[in-house]
Structure formats: structure tokens, C-alpha cells
Amino acid sequence: KVSGSKVFHASWRFAPMPAVDGDDVTPEGATDMSNYTWLEYWQENMSLYLLLGMMLTALVAMWVLELKWRQWQNRLATATDKYVKARGMCADVVKQFWPTFEVQGYQFRGMQLKAKSVGIAFTDLSLELPDGHRVLKGVSGSFRGGRLSAIMGPSGAGKTSFMNVLCGKATYGKMLGEVKVNGMPVLIRDMKSVIGFVPQD
């Protein structure tokens, strides 16, 4: 309030509580709120307000993160659905133009580095023809995982016969021996979904 050349400042203060019988004396250790202004009350409880503000900010941040996560999940589900539909359409188109063609249930997506390597070991691989002649006898060895291996030898040494027996493709004769993958006996022909075989012809 301005009166002439004098300026009067007014500040809000907490009104004292009405006296009650037996409460005329302020208990020891209690704070007399009637002498506090709003500014003093704010400064006195600033740590509490900061804590409440931090909690509110954390809640808002968690809500925003959850919203973003749900949006990402919805986009991923939509993209996966489109991918599955596209694959189905491609298979239908192939079947329309080539009815006898059998579409594989898997799709090659390139060679990727695996965390665990695969080792192949073979023992006493042999190939006996129907006439009793053996073109391959007692071949043993191993291919270590993560290494490039080459089978070398002169013409007629049995390189192709060895690969045919190793991969279980020498059906024109009796295949003998044992093949292990990572120490476990397996049939290579049962793993055709993850193995590529390119014949020389």
C-alpha cells in the first residue's frame, strides 16, 4: 500500500490456533507457526519439496518409458506380421508358377558368426560297392570348428567318394563308419537344413 511518500510492506503470516483449555502453553520442542511467513515456511521445508519433485519426475519418466516400450512392441508385432504375410505370398506365387516345387520351411539369411563353433570327426569311413569292391576304406580324421579345410589328392584318389560318404549321399553303395558332430554321433544327411553341399558336376 502506497500513502504519499511512505511505502508499507505486508507479509502473510500463519494465524495462531485458537487457545483450548489446557493448551495455553506451547509444548517443549514444538514450533510456533504463528511467527512463520510463507517464504520462511518454503525455505524450512525445501528438502521435502525437492524430494516430492524428484519422485514425481521419476514417475513421469517411468510412464514415458512404458509408453515408448508399448509403441515399440506394437511396431515390432506389425512388422513381424507383415513379414510372415509376405513370405506366405511368395510361397503362393511360386506354387502357382511351379506346382511341383516344394517350398522349404526355412530361409537362408546369410552366414553369421556363431558363438559356439562346430567340429566334425569321422572314424573308419568306408564305401563298399554292390560288387564287393571297396573304393574307400578306413578313413579317419576331423574338421576343427572355425577352420577352413581342404581335401587334396590326385584324380581318382577318392575325394568325391569320401565327401559322398561323409555327407551320406553315397546311396549307390554300402556306407560304413561313424561321424560325430561336437562329439555326438549324427547322420550328416539329417542336418541338410544347416549344411550346403555343392557337387562337382
PDB file of N, CA, C and O in Angstrom, residues 37-64:
ATOM      1  N   THR A  37       6.477 -16.836   8.028  1.00  0.00           N
ATOM      2  CA  THR A  37       5.904 -16.346   6.766  1.00  0.00           C
ATOM      3  C   THR A  37       5.920 -17.496   5.765  1.00  0.00           C
ATOM      4  O   THR A  37       6.552 -18.525   5.977  1.00  0.00           O
ATOM      5  N   TRP A  38       5.212 -17.291   4.639  1.00  0.00           N
ATOM      6  CA  TRP A  38       5.191 -18.330   3.604  1.00  0.00           C
ATOM      7  C   TRP A  38       6.588 -18.587   3.060  1.00  0.00           C
ATOM      8  O   TRP A  38       6.953 -19.730   2.787  1.00  0.00           O
ATOM      9  N   LEU A  39       7.388 -17.563   2.880  1.00  0.00           N
ATOM     10  CA  LEU A  39       8.745 -17.722   2.383  1.00  0.00           C
ATOM     11  C   LEU A  39       9.600 -18.518   3.363  1.00  0.00           C
ATOM     12  O   LEU A  39      10.348 -19.419   2.973  1.00  0.00           O
ATOM     13  N   GLU A  40       9.470 -18.194   4.641  1.00  0.00           N
ATOM     14  CA  GLU A  40      10.234 -18.927   5.641  1.00  0.00           C
ATOM     15  C   GLU A  40       9.799 -20.382   5.718  1.00  0.00           C
ATOM     16  O   GLU A  40      10.616 -21.292   5.885  1.00  0.00           O
ATOM     17  N   TYR A  41       8.466 -20.609   5.561  1.00  0.00           N
ATOM     18  CA  TYR A  41       7.964 -21.989   5.580  1.00  0.00           C
ATOM     19  C   TYR A  41       8.500 -22.780   4.390  1.00  0.00           C
ATOM     20  O   TYR A  41       8.872 -23.946   4.501  1.00  0.00           O
ATOM     21  N   TRP A  42       8.556 -22.128   3.204  1.00  0.00           N
ATOM     22  CA  TRP A  42       9.099 -22.778   1.991  1.00  0.00           C
ATOM     23  C   TRP A  42      10.568 -23.126   2.174  1.00  0.00           C
ATOM     24  O   TRP A  42      11.014 -24.219   1.841  1.00  0.00           O
ATOM     25  N   GLN A  43      11.350 -22.172   2.711  1.00  0.00           N
ATOM     26  CA  GLN A  43      12.766 -22.430   2.920  1.00  0.00           C
ATOM     27  C   GLN A  43      12.984 -23.524   3.957  1.00  0.00           C
ATOM     28  O   GLN A  43      13.904 -24.328   3.837  1.00  0.00           O
ATOM     29  N   GLU A  44      12.141 -23.570   4.955  1.00  0.00           N
ATOM     30  CA  GLU A  44      12.293 -24.559   6.018  1.00  0.00           C
ATOM     31  C   GLU A  44      12.025 -25.973   5.507  1.00  0.00           C
ATOM     32  O   GLU A  44      12.653 -26.936   5.938  1.00  0.00           O
ATOM     33  N   ASN A  45      11.092 -26.117   4.533  1.00  0.00           N
ATOM     34  CA  ASN A  45      10.683 -27.428   4.027  1.00  0.00           C
ATOM     35  C   ASN A  45      11.133 -27.654   2.581  1.00  0.00           C
ATOM     36  O   ASN A  45      10.513 -28.425   1.850  1.00  0.00           O
ATOM     37  N   MET A  46      12.174 -26.959   2.155  1.00  0.00           N
ATOM     38  CA  MET A  46      12.633 -27.066   0.763  1.00  0.00           C
ATOM     39  C   MET A  46      13.066 -28.498   0.427  1.00  0.00           C
ATOM     40  O   MET A  46      12.791 -29.014  -0.669  1.00  0.00           O
ATOM     41  N   SER A  47      13.738 -29.181   1.338  1.00  0.00           N
ATOM     42  CA  SER A  47      14.196 -30.547   1.066  1.00  0.00           C
ATOM     43  C   SER A  47      13.018 -31.485   0.824  1.00  0.00           C
ATOM     44  O   SER A  47      13.074 -32.362  -0.039  1.00  0.00           O
ATOM     45  N   LEU A  48      11.921 -31.270   1.567  1.00  0.00           N
ATOM     46  CA  LEU A  48      10.750 -32.112   1.362  1.00  0.00           C
ATOM     47  C   LEU A  48      10.141 -31.885  -0.012  1.00  0.00           C
ATOM     48  O   LEU A  48       9.789 -32.830  -0.718  1.00  0.00           O
ATOM     49  N   TYR A  49      10.058 -30.611  -0.424  1.00  0.00           N
ATOM     50  CA  TYR A  49       9.506 -30.315  -1.751  1.00  0.00           C
ATOM     51  C   TYR A  49      10.402 -30.856  -2.862  1.00  0.00           C
ATOM     52  O   TYR A  49       9.915 -31.344  -3.892  1.00  0.00           O
ATOM     53  N   LEU A  50      11.719 -30.773  -2.672  1.00  0.00           N
ATOM     54  CA  LEU A  50      12.630 -31.325  -3.674  1.00  0.00           C
ATOM     55  C   LEU A  50      12.464 -32.834  -3.797  1.00  0.00           C
ATOM     56  O   LEU A  50      12.489 -33.388  -4.902  1.00  0.00           O
ATOM     57  N   LEU A  51      12.290 -33.506  -2.663  1.00  0.00           N
ATOM     58  CA  LEU A  51      12.081 -34.945  -2.691  1.00  0.00           C
ATOM     59  C   LEU A  51      10.791 -35.302  -3.409  1.00  0.00           C
ATOM     60  O   LEU A  51      10.749 -36.224  -4.237  1.00  0.00           O
ATOM     61  N   LEU A  52       9.723 -34.547  -3.118  1.00  0.00           N
ATOM     62  CA  LEU A  52       8.451 -34.796  -3.804  1.00  0.00           C
ATOM     63  C   LEU A  52       8.581 -34.536  -5.300  1.00  0.00           C
ATOM     64  O   LEU A  52       8.030 -35.270  -6.134  1.00  0.00           O
ATOM     65  N   GLY A  53       9.325 -33.477  -5.683  1.00  0.00           N
ATOM     66  CA  GLY A  53       9.526 -33.182  -7.102  1.00  0.00           C
ATOM     67  C   GLY A  53      10.307 -34.276  -7.805  1.00  0.00           C
ATOM     68  O   GLY A  53       9.985 -34.653  -8.935  1.00  0.00           O
ATOM     69  N   MET A  54      11.336 -34.815  -7.132  1.00  0.00           N
ATOM     70  CA  MET A  54      12.120 -35.899  -7.731  1.00  0.00           C
ATOM     71  C   MET A  54      11.281 -37.156  -7.908  1.00  0.00           C
ATOM     72  O   MET A  54      11.379 -37.842  -8.932  1.00  0.00           O
ATOM     73  N   MET A  55      10.436 -37.458  -6.928  1.00  0.00           N
ATOM     74  CA  MET A  55       9.564 -38.628  -7.043  1.00  0.00           C
ATOM     75  C   MET A  55       8.578 -38.456  -8.182  1.00  0.00           C
ATOM     76  O   MET A  55       8.328 -39.385  -8.963  1.00  0.00           O
ATOM     77  N   LEU A  56       8.017 -37.258  -8.317  1.00  0.00           N
ATOM     78  CA  LEU A  56       7.078 -37.004  -9.405  1.00  0.00           C
ATOM     79  C   LEU A  56       7.765 -37.114 -10.764  1.00  0.00           C
ATOM     80  O   LEU A  56       7.220 -37.688 -11.714  1.00  0.00           O
ATOM     81  N   THR A  57       8.991 -36.573 -10.855  1.00  0.00           N
ATOM     82  CA  THR A  57       9.745 -36.672 -12.110  1.00  0.00           C
ATOM     83  C   THR A  57      10.044 -38.120 -12.468  1.00  0.00           C
ATOM     84  O   THR A  57       9.947 -38.527 -13.628  1.00  0.00           O
ATOM     85  N   ALA A  58      10.410 -38.937 -11.453  1.00  0.00           N
ATOM     86  CA  ALA A  58      10.691 -40.349 -11.703  1.00  0.00           C
ATOM     87  C   ALA A  58       9.449 -41.085 -12.193  1.00  0.00           C
ATOM     88  O   ALA A  58       9.518 -41.909 -13.110  1.00  0.00           O
ATOM     89  N   LEU A  59       8.290 -40.772 -11.606  1.00  0.00           N
ATOM     90  CA  LEU A  59       7.049 -41.408 -12.042  1.00  0.00           C
ATOM     91  C   LEU A  59       6.711 -41.045 -13.474  1.00  0.00           C
ATOM     92  O   LEU A  59       6.300 -41.889 -14.268  1.00  0.00           O
ATOM     93  N   VAL A  60       6.885 -39.775 -13.817  1.00  0.00           N
ATOM     94  CA  VAL A  60       6.608 -39.347 -15.198  1.00  0.00           C
ATOM     95  C   VAL A  60       7.562 -40.024 -16.169  1.00  0.00           C
ATOM     96  O   VAL A  60       7.171 -40.473 -17.247  1.00  0.00           O
ATOM     97  N   ALA A  61       8.851 -40.121 -15.794  1.00  0.00           N
ATOM     98  CA  ALA A  61       9.836 -40.768 -16.666  1.00  0.00           C
ATOM     99  C   ALA A  61       9.496 -42.242 -16.876  1.00  0.00           C
ATOM    100  O   ALA A  61       9.593 -42.760 -17.996  1.00  0.00           O
ATOM    101  N   MET A  62       9.072 -42.925 -15.811  1.00  0.00           N
ATOM    102  CA  MET A  62       8.691 -44.332 -15.949  1.00  0.00           C
ATOM    103  C   MET A  62       7.471 -44.487 -16.831  1.00  0.00           C
ATOM    104  O   MET A  62       7.394 -45.422 -17.644  1.00  0.00           O
ATOM    105  N   TRP A  63       6.529 -43.581 -16.712  1.00  0.00           N
ATOM    106  CA  TRP A  63       5.332 -43.638 -17.558  1.00  0.00           C
ATOM    107  C   TRP A  63       5.688 -43.422 -19.020  1.00  0.00           C
ATOM    108  O   TRP A  63       5.181 -44.122 -19.909  1.00  0.00           O
ATOM    109  N   VAL A  64       6.594 -42.479 -19.304  1.00  0.00           N
ATOM    110  CA  VAL A  64       7.012 -42.218 -20.686  1.00  0.00           C
ATOM    111  C   VAL A  64       7.756 -43.425 -21.248  1.00  0.00           C
ATOM    112  O   VAL A  64       7.535 -43.825 -22.396  1.00  0.00           O
TER     113      VAL A  64
END
